[in-house]
PDB file of C-alpha atoms in Angstrom:
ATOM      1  CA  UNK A1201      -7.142   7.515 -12.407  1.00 95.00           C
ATOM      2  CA  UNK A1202      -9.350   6.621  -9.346  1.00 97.00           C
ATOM      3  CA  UNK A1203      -8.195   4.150  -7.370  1.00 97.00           C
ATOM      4  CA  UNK A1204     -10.502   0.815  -5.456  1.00 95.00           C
ATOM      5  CA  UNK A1205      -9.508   0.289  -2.501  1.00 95.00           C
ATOM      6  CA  UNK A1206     -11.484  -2.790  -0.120  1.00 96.00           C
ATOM      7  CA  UNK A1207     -10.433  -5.208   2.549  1.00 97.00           C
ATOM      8  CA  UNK A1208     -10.622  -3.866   5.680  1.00 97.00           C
ATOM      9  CA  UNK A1209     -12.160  -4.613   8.497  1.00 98.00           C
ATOM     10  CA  UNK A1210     -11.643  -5.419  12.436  1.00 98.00           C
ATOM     11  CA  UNK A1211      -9.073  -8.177  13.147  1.00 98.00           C
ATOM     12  CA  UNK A1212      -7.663  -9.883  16.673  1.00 98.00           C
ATOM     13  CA  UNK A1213      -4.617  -8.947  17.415  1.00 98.00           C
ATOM     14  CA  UNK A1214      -2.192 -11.807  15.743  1.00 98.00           C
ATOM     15  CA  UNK A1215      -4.357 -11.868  12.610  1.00 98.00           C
ATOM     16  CA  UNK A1216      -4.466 -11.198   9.251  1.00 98.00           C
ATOM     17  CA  UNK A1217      -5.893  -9.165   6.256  1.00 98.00           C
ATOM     18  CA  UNK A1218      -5.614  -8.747   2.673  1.00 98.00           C
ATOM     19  CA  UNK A1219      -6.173  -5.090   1.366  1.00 98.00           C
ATOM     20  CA  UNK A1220      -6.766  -4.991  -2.504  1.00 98.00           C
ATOM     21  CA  UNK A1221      -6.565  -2.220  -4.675  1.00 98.00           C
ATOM     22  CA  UNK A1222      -7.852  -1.907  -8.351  1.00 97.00           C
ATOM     23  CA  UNK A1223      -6.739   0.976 -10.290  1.00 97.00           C
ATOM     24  CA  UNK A1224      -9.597   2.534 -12.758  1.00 97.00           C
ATOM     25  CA  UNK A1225      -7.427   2.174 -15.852  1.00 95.00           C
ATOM     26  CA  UNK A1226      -4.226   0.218 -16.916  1.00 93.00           C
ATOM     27  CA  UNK A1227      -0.904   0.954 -15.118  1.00 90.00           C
ATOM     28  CA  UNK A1228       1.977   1.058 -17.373  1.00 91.00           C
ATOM     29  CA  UNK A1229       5.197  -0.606 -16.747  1.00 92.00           C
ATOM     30  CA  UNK A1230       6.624   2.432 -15.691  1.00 95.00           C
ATOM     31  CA  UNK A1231       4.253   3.144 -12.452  1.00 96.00           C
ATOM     32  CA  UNK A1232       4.659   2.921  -8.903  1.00 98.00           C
ATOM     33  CA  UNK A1233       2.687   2.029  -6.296  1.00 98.00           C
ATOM     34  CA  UNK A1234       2.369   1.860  -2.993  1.00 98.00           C
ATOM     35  CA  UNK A1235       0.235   1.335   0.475  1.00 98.00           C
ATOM     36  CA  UNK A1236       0.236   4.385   3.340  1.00 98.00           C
ATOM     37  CA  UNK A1237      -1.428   4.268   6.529  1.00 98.00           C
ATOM     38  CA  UNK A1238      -2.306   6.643   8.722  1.00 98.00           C
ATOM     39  CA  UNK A1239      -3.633   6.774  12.319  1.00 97.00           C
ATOM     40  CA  UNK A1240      -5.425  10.016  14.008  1.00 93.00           C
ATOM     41  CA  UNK A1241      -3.277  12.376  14.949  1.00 95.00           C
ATOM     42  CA  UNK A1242      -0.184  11.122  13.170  1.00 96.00           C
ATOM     43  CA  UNK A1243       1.208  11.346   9.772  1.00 96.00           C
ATOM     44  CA  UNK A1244       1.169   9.199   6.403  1.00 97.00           C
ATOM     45  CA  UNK A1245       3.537   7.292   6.691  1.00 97.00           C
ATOM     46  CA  UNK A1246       4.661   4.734   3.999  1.00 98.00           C
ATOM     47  CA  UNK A1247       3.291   1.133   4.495  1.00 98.00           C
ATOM     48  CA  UNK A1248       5.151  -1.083   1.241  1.00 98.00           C
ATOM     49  CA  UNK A1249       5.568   0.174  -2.668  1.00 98.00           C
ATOM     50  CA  UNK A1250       6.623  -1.458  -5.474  1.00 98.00           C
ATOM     51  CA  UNK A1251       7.938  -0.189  -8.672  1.00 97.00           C
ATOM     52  CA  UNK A1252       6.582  -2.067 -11.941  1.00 94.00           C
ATOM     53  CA  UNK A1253       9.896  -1.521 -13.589  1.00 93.00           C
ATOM     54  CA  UNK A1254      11.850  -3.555 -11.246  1.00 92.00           C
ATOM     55  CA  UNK A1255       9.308  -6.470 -11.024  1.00 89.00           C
ATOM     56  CA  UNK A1256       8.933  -8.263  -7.852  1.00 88.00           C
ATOM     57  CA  UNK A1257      10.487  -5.199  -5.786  1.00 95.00           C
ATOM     58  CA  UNK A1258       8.911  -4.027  -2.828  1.00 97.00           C
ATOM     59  CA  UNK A1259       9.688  -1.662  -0.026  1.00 98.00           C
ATOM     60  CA  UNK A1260       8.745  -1.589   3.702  1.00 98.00           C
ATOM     61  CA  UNK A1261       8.130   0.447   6.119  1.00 97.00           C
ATOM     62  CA  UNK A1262      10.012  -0.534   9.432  1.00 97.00           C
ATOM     63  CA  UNK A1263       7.250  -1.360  11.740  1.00 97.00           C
ATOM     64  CA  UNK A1264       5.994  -3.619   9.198  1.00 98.00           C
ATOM     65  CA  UNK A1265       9.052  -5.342   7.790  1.00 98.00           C
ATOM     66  CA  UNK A1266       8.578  -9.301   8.245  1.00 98.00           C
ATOM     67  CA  UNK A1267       4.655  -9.214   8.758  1.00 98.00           C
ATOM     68  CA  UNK A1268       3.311  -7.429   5.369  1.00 98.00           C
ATOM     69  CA  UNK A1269       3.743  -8.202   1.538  1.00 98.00           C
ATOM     70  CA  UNK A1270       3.011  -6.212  -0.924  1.00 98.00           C
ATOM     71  CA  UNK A1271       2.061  -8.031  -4.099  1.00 97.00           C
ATOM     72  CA  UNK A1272       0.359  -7.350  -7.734  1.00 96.00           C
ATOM     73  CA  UNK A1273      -1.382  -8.939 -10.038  1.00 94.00           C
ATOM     74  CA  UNK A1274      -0.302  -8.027 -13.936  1.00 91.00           C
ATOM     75  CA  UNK A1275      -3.587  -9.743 -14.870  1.00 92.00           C
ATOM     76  CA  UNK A1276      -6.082  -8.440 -12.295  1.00 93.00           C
ATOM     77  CA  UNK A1277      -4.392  -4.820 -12.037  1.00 94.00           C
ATOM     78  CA  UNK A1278      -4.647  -5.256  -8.653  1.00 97.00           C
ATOM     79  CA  UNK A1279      -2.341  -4.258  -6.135  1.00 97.00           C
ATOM     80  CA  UNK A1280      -2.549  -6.601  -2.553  1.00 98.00           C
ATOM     81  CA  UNK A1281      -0.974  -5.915   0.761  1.00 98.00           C
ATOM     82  CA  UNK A1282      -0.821  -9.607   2.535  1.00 98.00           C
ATOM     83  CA  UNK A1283      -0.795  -8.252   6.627  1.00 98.00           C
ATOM     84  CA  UNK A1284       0.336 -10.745   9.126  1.00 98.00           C
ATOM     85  CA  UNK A1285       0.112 -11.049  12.765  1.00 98.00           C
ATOM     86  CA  UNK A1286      -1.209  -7.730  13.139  1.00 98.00           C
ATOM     87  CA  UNK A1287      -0.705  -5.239  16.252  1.00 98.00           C
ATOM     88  CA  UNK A1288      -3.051  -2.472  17.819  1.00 97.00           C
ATOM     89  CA  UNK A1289      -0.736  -0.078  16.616  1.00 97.00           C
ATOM     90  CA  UNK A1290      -1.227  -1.072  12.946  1.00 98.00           C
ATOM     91  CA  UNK A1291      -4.750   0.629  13.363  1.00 98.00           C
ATOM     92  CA  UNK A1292      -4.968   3.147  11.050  1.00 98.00           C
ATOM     93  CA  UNK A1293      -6.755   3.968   7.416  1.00 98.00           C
ATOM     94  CA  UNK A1294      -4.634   2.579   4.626  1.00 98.00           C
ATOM     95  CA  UNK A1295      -4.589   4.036   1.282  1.00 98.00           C
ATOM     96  CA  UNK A1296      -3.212   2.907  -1.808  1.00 98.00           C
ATOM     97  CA  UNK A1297      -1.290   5.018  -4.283  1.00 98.00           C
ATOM     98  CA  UNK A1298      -0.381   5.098  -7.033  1.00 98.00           C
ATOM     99  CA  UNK A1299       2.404   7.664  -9.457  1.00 98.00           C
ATOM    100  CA  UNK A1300       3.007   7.199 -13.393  1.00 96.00           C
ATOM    101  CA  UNK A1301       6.470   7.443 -12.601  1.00 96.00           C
ATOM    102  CA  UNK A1302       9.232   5.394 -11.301  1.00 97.00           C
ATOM    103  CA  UNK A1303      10.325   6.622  -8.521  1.00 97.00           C
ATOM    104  CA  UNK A1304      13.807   6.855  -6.615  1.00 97.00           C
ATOM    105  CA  UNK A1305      14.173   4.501  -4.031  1.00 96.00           C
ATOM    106  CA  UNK A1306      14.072   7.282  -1.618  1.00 95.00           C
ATOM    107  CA  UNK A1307      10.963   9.020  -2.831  1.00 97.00           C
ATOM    108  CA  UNK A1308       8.985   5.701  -2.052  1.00 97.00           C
ATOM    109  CA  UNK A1309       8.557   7.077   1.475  1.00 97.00           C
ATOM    110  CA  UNK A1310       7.237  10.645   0.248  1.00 97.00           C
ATOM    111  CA  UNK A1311       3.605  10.963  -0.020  1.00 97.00           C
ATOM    112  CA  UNK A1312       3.634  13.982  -2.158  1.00 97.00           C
ATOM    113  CA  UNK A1313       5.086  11.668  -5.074  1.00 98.00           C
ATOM    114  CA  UNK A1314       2.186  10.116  -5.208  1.00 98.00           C
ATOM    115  CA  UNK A1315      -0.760  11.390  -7.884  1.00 98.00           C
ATOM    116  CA  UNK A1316      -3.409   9.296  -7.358  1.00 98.00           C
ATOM    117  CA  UNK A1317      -5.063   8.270  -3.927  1.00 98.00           C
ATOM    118  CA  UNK A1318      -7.824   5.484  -3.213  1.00 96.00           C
ATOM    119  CA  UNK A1319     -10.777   6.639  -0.408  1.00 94.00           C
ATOM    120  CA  UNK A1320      -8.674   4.867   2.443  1.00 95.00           C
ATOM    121  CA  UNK A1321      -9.994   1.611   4.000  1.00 97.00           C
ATOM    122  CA  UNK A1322      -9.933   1.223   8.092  1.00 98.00           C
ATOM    123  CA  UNK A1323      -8.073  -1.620   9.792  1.00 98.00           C
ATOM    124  CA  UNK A1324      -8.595  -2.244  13.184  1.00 98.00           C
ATOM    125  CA  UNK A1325      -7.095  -4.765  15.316  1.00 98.00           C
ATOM    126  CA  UNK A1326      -8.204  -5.627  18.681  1.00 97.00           C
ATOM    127  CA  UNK A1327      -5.959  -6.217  21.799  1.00 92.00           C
TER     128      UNK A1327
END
């Protein structure tokens, strides 16, 4: 499965962005997905998942709780993450994700869970 990933871009700081992700084929009920960032020199670290199972569910990461939704679209395949008054330290390249399995709720934050990555897009937000 090869995943799309588009949307990013530069931003101000206090803006917003919509990152989109199409996956090459159908996802079956039974997927997960999920958006990771990561900046240089730090880790991947979990941005928001959601687990087709449990429709509607989604998952944050701390730093992001409040200001990002993650959202799909059953018709488009298409995976969103809505990013609200953004901060310089959301820089990073975000990747979408995506697992043919439903994960636990604690394996959400594991990268390694994850089989299929998208090429990354690169948000950047001004101070």
């Amino acid at each position: 499965v090869q995943l799309q990933a588009s949307g990013g871009g530069l931003v101000q700081t206090g803006g917003s962005l919509r990152l989109s992700c199409q996956p090459s084929t159908r996802t079956s009920r039974s997927s997960t997905m999920g958006w990771f960032r990561q900046a240089p020199g730090q880790e991947r670290e979990l941005v928001a998942a959601t687990r087709f199972m449990y429709s509607g569910s989604a998952y944050y990461g701390d730093s992001v709780k409040g200001r990002f939704s993650i959202s799909r679209d059953n018709a488009a395949n298409t995976l969103y993450l809505q990013m609200n008054s953004l901060k310089p330290e959301d820089t990073a390249v975000y990747y979408c994700a995506l697992t043919r399995a439903t994960l636990i709720v604690s394996n959400l934050y594991n990268a390694g869970a994850y089989e299929f990555w998208g090429q990354g897009t690169l948000v950047t937000v001004s101070s």
